[in-house]
Amino acid sequence: MTKQNLKTVLQTAINEAFSNNTPIVVWYDNGGTLQTLTEQTTPKNVELIKYQGSYLTIRVQIETEKDFKKQRLIYIPEKAPEPSWLRDYEIFGNRLDLDLPTILNQYFRLPTDKELKTILTPTNCRRLATRWDEILGTIETPLNPDKLKQALLATTFEQPHQFDIKHAMFTYLKHHDTITQTLEKSNLATIFLQLLQEQYGYRPAQNEQTVNPKRLAATILLTELVHNSNGLAEKEFSDILPPKNQRKFWATLVTEWATNEDYKENFTQWSQQLEKEYDIPAKVKGRPETENATSFKAVDEALVE
């Protein structure tokens, strides 16, 4: 295994394209996936020329200067046209076809399949390339597909670090309308659902294609109630409870959700709503084993009575 960083890999690829004193490199980045890194990765003493919608403008700039020994990197955030408008420059110098999916496959040895191709959209790639150092940094290869998916989710949830599933859930429950739209546009809604289901034991409802916020909130709150009351109403909530070996994780979410300044008001709203919908007061009345449960206000009220 080797460790690599995106900027380092990109710099190496560009430097190799300029080997043997190549005067000009035409770089095609399909979808502009790496455009936020162009200035940082252009070699010293190489002029960066960005395509602004006109190949003619590029030709006029270069041919007016009449300095064909000067090293130039022409960056085009599109797939190379056929035939190429800059074919003579490509022959005179070099051509580089390089976007983020290509780098992930060739340099980070990411195995590509239909699902990964679907989520590696130009928008997702640009977000990931921009935030790479914060979210992934220097990583071992081959890059694990699950690690990539979580990195893409981290950018979608605007997390300033590696993906945090707890805060992703809290953010989703607070801003589920806007987050759901963003996830769907990014082809990541199913990825988020699969992550919760496969790694944390979330039980989606039948035909649930995106995470249902009410069911997610109920999973957290009801699991905490059952877990911290020695199995109270376990059979009744069996269709929503995660497997027993994963319930502790869900139960511990309640304290952080209820005390975090950014999320505690949202916690109260969901707790009050679901307390009524699941008739929690009737279930906890006269049940002292609920004394350690904190998901619902009805628990405290029942104990006082």
mmCIF file of C-alpha atoms in Angstrom:
data_model
loop_
_atom_site.group_PDB
_atom_site.id
_atom_site.type_symbol
_atom_site.label_atom_id
_atom_site.label_comp_id
_atom_site.label_asym_id
_atom_site.label_seq_id
_atom_site.Cartn_x
_atom_site.Cartn_y
_atom_site.Cartn_z
ATOM 1 C CA MET A 1 0.000 0.000 0.000
ATOM 2 C CA THR A 2 1.168 3.537 -0.781
ATOM 3 C CA LYS A 3 -0.122 6.840 0.540
ATOM 4 C CA GLN A 4 -1.060 9.599 -1.872
ATOM 5 C CA ASN A 5 -2.649 13.036 -1.893
ATOM 6 C CA LEU A 6 -4.764 14.399 -4.732
ATOM 7 C CA LYS A 7 -2.722 17.574 -5.275
ATOM 8 C CA THR A 8 0.545 15.629 -5.309
ATOM 9 C CA VAL A 9 -0.811 13.128 -7.814
ATOM 10 C CA LEU A 10 -2.129 15.913 -10.041
ATOM 11 C CA GLN A 11 1.159 17.834 -9.890
ATOM 12 C CA THR A 12 3.053 14.678 -10.838
ATOM 13 C CA ALA A 13 0.796 14.031 -13.827
ATOM 14 C CA ILE A 14 1.168 17.599 -15.076
ATOM 15 C CA ASN A 15 4.942 17.599 -14.585
ATOM 16 C CA GLU A 16 5.195 14.354 -16.536
ATOM 17 C CA ALA A 17 3.211 15.942 -19.371
ATOM 18 C CA PHE A 18 5.836 18.730 -19.520
ATOM 19 C CA SER A 19 8.792 16.327 -19.512
ATOM 20 C CA ASN A 20 11.500 16.690 -22.189
ATOM 21 C CA ASN A 21 10.962 20.465 -22.287
ATOM 22 C CA THR A 22 7.518 20.158 -23.808
ATOM 23 C CA PRO A 23 6.460 23.741 -24.570
ATOM 24 C CA ILE A 24 2.699 23.367 -24.374
ATOM 25 C CA VAL A 25 0.206 20.985 -22.761
ATOM 26 C CA VAL A 26 -3.495 20.959 -23.606
ATOM 27 C CA TRP A 27 -5.356 19.570 -20.605
ATOM 28 C CA TYR A 28 -8.937 18.375 -21.016
ATOM 29 C CA ASP A 29 -10.839 17.889 -17.754
ATOM 30 C CA ASN A 30 -14.251 16.470 -18.633
ATOM 31 C CA GLY A 31 -16.821 18.317 -16.515
ATOM 32 C CA GLY A 32 -14.278 20.664 -14.930
ATOM 33 C CA THR A 33 -13.839 18.257 -12.026
ATOM 34 C CA LEU A 34 -10.418 19.633 -11.036
ATOM 35 C CA GLN A 35 -10.796 23.287 -11.939
ATOM 36 C CA THR A 36 -10.445 24.527 -8.347
ATOM 37 C CA LEU A 37 -6.955 23.001 -8.199
ATOM 38 C CA THR A 38 -5.497 24.343 -11.441
ATOM 39 C CA GLU A 39 -3.627 27.312 -9.960
ATOM 40 C CA GLN A 40 -2.231 25.243 -7.090
ATOM 41 C CA THR A 41 -0.925 22.454 -9.328
ATOM 42 C CA THR A 42 0.444 24.396 -12.308
ATOM 43 C CA PRO A 43 4.275 24.092 -12.291
ATOM 44 C CA LYS A 44 6.407 27.168 -11.642
ATOM 45 C CA ASN A 45 7.440 29.063 -14.767
ATOM 46 C CA VAL A 46 4.456 27.607 -16.653
ATOM 47 C CA GLU A 47 1.734 29.995 -17.807
ATOM 48 C CA LEU A 48 -1.800 28.791 -17.072
ATOM 49 C CA ILE A 49 -4.319 29.632 -19.770
ATOM 50 C CA LYS A 50 -7.938 28.831 -18.929
ATOM 51 C CA TYR A 51 -10.507 28.167 -21.615
ATOM 52 C CA GLN A 52 -13.269 30.782 -21.318
ATOM 53 C CA GLY A 53 -15.571 29.539 -24.058
ATOM 54 C CA SER A 54 -13.474 30.427 -27.102
ATOM 55 C CA TYR A 55 -10.649 28.373 -28.599
ATOM 56 C CA LEU A 56 -9.956 31.246 -30.990
ATOM 57 C CA THR A 57 -9.173 33.564 -28.076
ATOM 58 C CA ILE A 58 -6.560 31.094 -26.837
ATOM 59 C CA ARG A 59 -4.956 30.854 -30.287
ATOM 60 C CA VAL A 60 -4.882 34.640 -30.687
ATOM 61 C CA GLN A 61 -3.247 35.081 -27.275
ATOM 62 C CA ILE A 62 -0.496 32.541 -27.953
ATOM 63 C CA GLU A 63 0.173 33.464 -31.560
ATOM 64 C CA THR A 64 0.232 37.181 -30.834
ATOM 65 C CA GLU A 65 2.996 36.644 -28.274
ATOM 66 C CA LYS A 66 4.985 34.574 -30.832
ATOM 67 C CA ASP A 67 6.983 32.909 -28.065
ATOM 68 C CA PHE A 68 6.558 29.216 -28.832
ATOM 69 C CA LYS A 69 9.313 28.122 -26.471
ATOM 70 C CA LYS A 70 7.418 29.485 -23.483
ATOM 71 C CA GLN A 71 5.781 26.723 -21.490
ATOM 72 C CA ARG A 72 2.003 26.992 -21.297
ATOM 73 C CA LEU A 73 -0.719 24.853 -19.742
ATOM 74 C CA ILE A 74 -4.047 25.243 -21.507
ATOM 75 C CA TYR A 75 -6.817 24.089 -19.181
ATOM 76 C CA ILE A 76 -10.152 23.156 -20.782
ATOM 77 C CA PRO A 77 -12.913 22.074 -18.349
ATOM 78 C CA GLU A 78 -14.656 20.025 -21.016
ATOM 79 C CA LYS A 79 -14.355 16.784 -22.907
ATOM 80 C CA ALA A 80 -12.052 17.136 -25.893
ATOM 81 C CA PRO A 81 -14.028 17.985 -29.039
ATOM 82 C CA GLU A 82 -13.709 15.837 -32.130
ATOM 83 C CA PRO A 83 -11.989 17.072 -34.158
ATOM 84 C CA SER A 84 -9.880 19.083 -31.756
ATOM 85 C CA TRP A 85 -9.649 22.833 -32.295
ATOM 86 C CA LEU A 86 -6.156 22.777 -30.820
ATOM 87 C CA ARG A 87 -4.853 19.711 -32.601
ATOM 88 C CA ASP A 88 -1.682 21.447 -33.816
ATOM 89 C CA TYR A 89 -0.827 22.492 -30.232
ATOM 90 C CA GLU A 90 -1.399 18.929 -29.058
ATOM 91 C CA ILE A 91 0.997 17.613 -31.721
ATOM 92 C CA PHE A 92 3.546 20.367 -31.136
ATOM 93 C CA GLY A 93 3.364 19.806 -27.392
ATOM 94 C CA ASN A 94 1.328 17.277 -25.446
ATOM 95 C CA ARG A 95 -2.278 16.404 -24.667
ATOM 96 C CA LEU A 96 -3.526 15.474 -21.194
ATOM 97 C CA ASP A 97 -6.972 13.921 -20.727
ATOM 98 C CA LEU A 98 -7.399 13.915 -16.980
ATOM 99 C CA ASP A 99 -10.411 14.302 -14.712
ATOM 100 C CA LEU A 100 -11.064 13.226 -11.128
ATOM 101 C CA PRO A 101 -12.694 9.853 -11.974
ATOM 102 C CA THR A 102 -9.646 8.983 -14.100
ATOM 103 C CA ILE A 103 -7.267 9.932 -11.285
ATOM 104 C CA LEU A 104 -9.268 7.889 -8.779
ATOM 105 C CA ASN A 105 -9.122 4.851 -11.028
ATOM 106 C CA GLN A 106 -5.564 5.093 -12.340
ATOM 107 C CA TYR A 107 -3.673 6.601 -9.413
ATOM 108 C CA PHE A 108 -5.784 5.706 -6.369
ATOM 109 C CA ARG A 109 -6.738 2.326 -7.856
ATOM 110 C CA LEU A 110 -10.412 2.786 -7.117
ATOM 111 C CA PRO A 111 -12.385 -0.054 -8.694
ATOM 112 C CA THR A 112 -15.138 1.527 -10.763
ATOM 113 C CA ASP A 113 -18.599 0.107 -11.257
ATOM 114 C CA LYS A 114 -21.960 1.396 -12.411
ATOM 115 C CA GLU A 115 -22.866 2.777 -8.978
ATOM 116 C CA LEU A 116 -19.620 4.739 -8.613
ATOM 117 C CA LYS A 117 -19.920 6.153 -12.119
ATOM 118 C CA THR A 118 -23.401 7.345 -11.209
ATOM 119 C CA ILE A 119 -22.269 9.246 -8.114
ATOM 120 C CA LEU A 120 -19.028 10.637 -9.561
ATOM 121 C CA THR A 121 -20.871 13.487 -11.260
ATOM 122 C CA PRO A 122 -18.960 16.642 -12.231
ATOM 123 C CA THR A 123 -20.589 18.562 -9.355
ATOM 124 C CA ASN A 124 -19.748 15.874 -6.792
ATOM 125 C CA CYS A 125 -16.210 15.635 -8.134
ATOM 126 C CA ARG A 126 -15.647 19.385 -7.916
ATOM 127 C CA ARG A 127 -16.876 19.457 -4.324
ATOM 128 C CA LEU A 128 -14.642 16.536 -3.406
ATOM 129 C CA ALA A 129 -11.559 17.925 -5.161
ATOM 130 C CA THR A 130 -12.017 21.286 -3.425
ATOM 131 C CA ARG A 131 -12.401 19.717 0.029
ATOM 132 C CA TRP A 132 -10.018 16.770 -0.461
ATOM 133 C CA ASP A 133 -7.392 17.872 2.078
ATOM 134 C CA GLU A 134 -9.980 18.385 4.837
ATOM 135 C CA ILE A 135 -11.951 15.210 4.243
ATOM 136 C CA LEU A 136 -9.481 12.654 2.866
ATOM 137 C CA GLY A 137 -5.992 14.172 2.999
ATOM 138 C CA THR A 138 -3.205 11.701 2.297
ATOM 139 C CA ILE A 139 -4.720 8.247 1.980
ATOM 140 C CA GLU A 140 -3.650 4.685 1.334
ATOM 141 C CA THR A 141 -4.300 3.054 -2.001
ATOM 142 C CA PRO A 142 -6.301 1.296 -3.208
ATOM 143 C CA LEU A 143 -9.060 3.691 -2.232
ATOM 144 C CA ASN A 144 -11.979 1.831 -0.684
ATOM 145 C CA PRO A 145 -15.333 2.556 -2.421
ATOM 146 C CA ASP A 146 -17.064 2.979 0.958
ATOM 147 C CA LYS A 147 -14.485 5.578 1.963
ATOM 148 C CA LEU A 148 -15.144 7.483 -1.235
ATOM 149 C CA LYS A 149 -18.913 7.371 -0.678
ATOM 150 C CA GLN A 150 -18.534 8.736 2.838
ATOM 151 C CA ALA A 151 -16.247 11.493 1.563
ATOM 152 C CA LEU A 152 -18.884 12.507 -0.987
ATOM 153 C CA LEU A 153 -21.524 12.514 1.760
ATOM 154 C CA ALA A 154 -19.267 14.691 3.919
ATOM 155 C CA THR A 155 -19.115 17.319 1.158
ATOM 156 C CA THR A 156 -22.869 17.132 0.627
ATOM 157 C CA PHE A 157 -23.561 17.626 4.342
ATOM 158 C CA GLU A 158 -20.895 20.395 4.335
ATOM 159 C CA GLN A 159 -18.927 18.750 7.117
ATOM 160 C CA PRO A 160 -15.462 20.327 7.678
ATOM 161 C CA HIS A 161 -13.786 16.983 8.355
ATOM 162 C CA GLN A 162 -14.086 13.262 7.717
ATOM 163 C CA PHE A 163 -17.663 12.044 7.525
ATOM 164 C CA ASP A 164 -19.487 12.073 10.868
ATOM 165 C CA ILE A 165 -22.576 9.867 10.712
ATOM 166 C CA LYS A 166 -24.048 11.240 13.952
ATOM 167 C CA HIS A 167 -24.020 14.858 12.852
ATOM 168 C CA ALA A 168 -25.178 13.831 9.385
ATOM 169 C CA MET A 169 -28.285 12.301 10.962
ATOM 170 C CA PHE A 170 -28.904 15.338 13.168
ATOM 171 C CA THR A 171 -28.492 17.682 10.186
ATOM 172 C CA TYR A 172 -30.792 15.525 8.082
ATOM 173 C CA LEU A 173 -33.489 15.565 10.756
ATOM 174 C CA LYS A 174 -33.267 19.344 11.115
ATOM 175 C CA HIS A 175 -32.999 20.267 7.435
ATOM 176 C CA HIS A 176 -34.421 17.183 5.751
ATOM 177 C CA ASP A 177 -36.251 19.049 2.965
ATOM 178 C CA THR A 178 -33.184 20.821 1.622
ATOM 179 C CA ILE A 179 -30.765 17.976 2.397
ATOM 180 C CA THR A 180 -33.007 15.440 0.660
ATOM 181 C CA GLN A 181 -33.090 17.591 -2.480
ATOM 182 C CA THR A 182 -29.307 17.950 -2.436
ATOM 183 C CA LEU A 183 -28.776 14.222 -1.925
ATOM 184 C CA GLU A 184 -31.167 13.358 -4.746
ATOM 185 C CA LYS A 185 -29.563 15.825 -7.159
ATOM 186 C CA SER A 186 -26.163 14.373 -6.256
ATOM 187 C CA ASN A 187 -27.345 10.751 -6.706
ATOM 188 C CA LEU A 188 -26.387 10.157 -3.062
ATOM 189 C CA ALA A 189 -29.810 9.657 -1.462
ATOM 190 C CA THR A 190 -29.649 5.887 -1.896
ATOM 191 C CA ILE A 191 -26.019 5.860 -0.728
ATOM 192 C CA PHE A 192 -27.021 7.548 2.553
ATOM 193 C CA LEU A 193 -29.847 5.039 3.050
ATOM 194 C CA GLN A 194 -27.553 2.092 2.306
ATOM 195 C CA LEU A 195 -24.950 3.364 4.758
ATOM 196 C CA LEU A 196 -27.471 3.605 7.591
ATOM 197 C CA GLN A 197 -28.924 0.220 6.741
ATOM 198 C CA GLU A 198 -25.765 -1.803 6.115
ATOM 199 C CA GLN A 199 -23.400 -0.339 8.703
ATOM 200 C CA TYR A 200 -25.753 0.766 11.476
ATOM 201 C CA GLY A 201 -28.737 -1.552 11.204
ATOM 202 C CA TYR A 202 -31.350 1.016 10.185
ATOM 203 C CA ARG A 203 -34.542 -0.743 9.111
ATOM 204 C CA PRO A 204 -36.153 1.173 6.250
ATOM 205 C CA ALA A 205 -39.872 0.913 5.643
ATOM 206 C CA GLN A 206 -41.069 -1.072 2.668
ATOM 207 C CA ASN A 207 -40.369 0.810 -0.593
ATOM 208 C CA GLU A 208 -38.307 3.443 1.251
ATOM 209 C CA GLN A 209 -35.963 4.817 -1.432
ATOM 210 C CA THR A 210 -34.613 7.768 0.547
ATOM 211 C CA VAL A 211 -34.265 8.041 4.301
ATOM 212 C CA ASN A 212 -37.634 8.878 5.839
ATOM 213 C CA PRO A 213 -36.906 11.566 8.470
ATOM 214 C CA LYS A 214 -39.781 10.516 10.711
ATOM 215 C CA ARG A 215 -38.656 6.900 10.672
ATOM 216 C CA LEU A 216 -35.057 7.932 11.346
ATOM 217 C CA ALA A 217 -36.125 10.052 14.328
ATOM 218 C CA ALA A 218 -38.345 7.226 15.589
ATOM 219 C CA THR A 219 -35.465 4.757 15.282
ATOM 220 C CA ILE A 220 -33.286 6.928 17.510
ATOM 221 C CA LEU A 221 -35.935 7.739 20.110
ATOM 222 C CA LEU A 222 -37.632 4.358 20.357
ATOM 223 C CA THR A 223 -34.339 2.465 20.424
ATOM 224 C CA GLU A 224 -33.168 4.586 23.343
ATOM 225 C CA LEU A 225 -36.433 3.945 25.192
ATOM 226 C CA VAL A 226 -36.280 0.179 24.646
ATOM 227 C CA HIS A 227 -32.537 -0.105 25.282
ATOM 228 C CA ASN A 228 -32.568 1.890 28.531
ATOM 229 C CA SER A 229 -35.735 0.317 29.940
ATOM 230 C CA ASN A 230 -34.670 -3.317 29.663
ATOM 231 C CA GLY A 231 -36.720 -4.084 26.570
ATOM 232 C CA LEU A 232 -39.964 -2.209 27.249
ATOM 233 C CA ALA A 233 -42.251 -2.451 24.175
ATOM 234 C CA GLU A 234 -39.505 -4.278 22.275
ATOM 235 C CA LYS A 235 -41.922 -6.619 20.523
ATOM 236 C CA GLU A 236 -44.274 -3.796 19.591
ATOM 237 C CA PHE A 237 -41.480 -1.758 17.967
ATOM 238 C CA SER A 238 -39.649 -4.731 16.451
ATOM 239 C CA ASP A 239 -40.198 -3.555 12.868
ATOM 240 C CA ILE A 240 -38.258 -0.342 13.501
ATOM 241 C CA LEU A 241 -35.623 -1.339 16.051
ATOM 242 C CA PRO A 242 -32.105 -2.104 14.765
ATOM 243 C CA PRO A 243 -30.467 -5.445 15.648
ATOM 244 C CA LYS A 244 -29.663 -5.819 19.357
ATOM 245 C CA ASN A 245 -25.910 -5.591 18.847
ATOM 246 C CA GLN A 246 -26.327 -2.134 17.276
ATOM 247 C CA ARG A 247 -28.901 -0.614 19.598
ATOM 248 C CA LYS A 248 -26.384 0.926 21.969
ATOM 249 C CA PHE A 249 -25.082 3.160 19.177
ATOM 250 C CA TRP A 250 -28.584 4.452 18.434
ATOM 251 C CA ALA A 251 -29.443 4.864 22.108
ATOM 252 C CA THR A 252 -26.375 7.005 22.778
ATOM 253 C CA LEU A 253 -27.399 9.452 20.039
ATOM 254 C CA VAL A 254 -30.196 10.866 22.187
ATOM 255 C CA THR A 255 -27.988 12.618 24.732
ATOM 256 C CA GLU A 256 -25.932 14.404 22.077
ATOM 257 C CA TRP A 257 -28.996 15.274 20.023
ATOM 258 C CA ALA A 258 -30.829 16.652 23.047
ATOM 259 C CA THR A 259 -27.917 18.733 24.388
ATOM 260 C CA ASN A 260 -26.227 20.054 21.238
ATOM 261 C CA GLU A 261 -27.053 23.766 20.842
ATOM 262 C CA ASP A 262 -27.556 23.388 17.093
ATOM 263 C CA TYR A 263 -29.946 20.461 17.328
ATOM 264 C CA LYS A 264 -31.678 20.376 20.719
ATOM 265 C CA GLU A 265 -34.733 22.361 19.610
ATOM 266 C CA ASN A 266 -35.209 19.944 16.724
ATOM 267 C CA PHE A 267 -34.863 17.043 19.169
ATOM 268 C CA THR A 268 -37.698 18.451 21.280
ATOM 269 C CA GLN A 269 -39.934 18.847 18.223
ATOM 270 C CA TRP A 270 -39.431 15.268 17.080
ATOM 271 C CA SER A 271 -39.767 13.914 20.627
ATOM 272 C CA GLN A 272 -43.081 15.670 21.181
ATOM 273 C CA GLN A 273 -44.460 14.602 17.804
ATOM 274 C CA LEU A 274 -43.497 10.951 18.119
ATOM 275 C CA GLU A 275 -44.543 10.761 21.752
ATOM 276 C CA LYS A 276 -48.104 11.391 20.601
ATOM 277 C CA GLU A 277 -47.958 9.202 17.500
ATOM 278 C CA TYR A 278 -46.624 6.172 19.395
ATOM 279 C CA ASP A 279 -48.768 6.811 22.503
ATOM 280 C CA ILE A 280 -45.710 6.773 24.752
ATOM 281 C CA PRO A 281 -47.537 8.004 27.908
ATOM 282 C CA ALA A 282 -49.712 4.884 27.971
ATOM 283 C CA LYS A 283 -46.711 2.609 27.477
ATOM 284 C CA VAL A 284 -44.558 4.065 30.262
ATOM 285 C CA LYS A 285 -47.257 4.641 32.854
ATOM 286 C CA GLY A 286 -46.523 2.631 35.969
ATOM 287 C CA ARG A 287 -43.282 1.243 34.537
ATOM 288 C CA PRO A 288 -40.370 2.122 36.871
ATOM 289 C CA GLU A 289 -37.863 0.339 34.596
ATOM 290 C CA THR A 290 -38.026 3.398 32.318
ATOM 291 C CA GLU A 291 -36.183 5.606 34.845
ATOM 292 C CA ASN A 292 -33.003 5.712 32.710
ATOM 293 C CA ALA A 293 -34.768 6.512 29.440
ATOM 294 C CA THR A 294 -34.528 10.127 28.240
ATOM 295 C CA SER A 295 -36.171 10.192 24.814
ATOM 296 C CA PHE A 296 -39.604 11.359 25.921
ATOM 297 C CA LYS A 297 -40.905 13.829 28.491
ATOM 298 C CA ALA A 298 -43.710 11.389 29.260
ATOM 299 C CA VAL A 299 -41.199 9.108 30.979
ATOM 300 C CA ASP A 300 -40.366 11.722 33.633
ATOM 301 C CA GLU A 301 -44.022 12.618 34.072
ATOM 302 C CA ALA A 302 -44.977 8.971 34.572
ATOM 303 C CA LEU A 303 -42.240 8.465 37.184
ATOM 304 C CA VAL A 304 -43.356 11.547 39.119
ATOM 305 C CA GLU A 305 -46.900 10.198 39.241
#
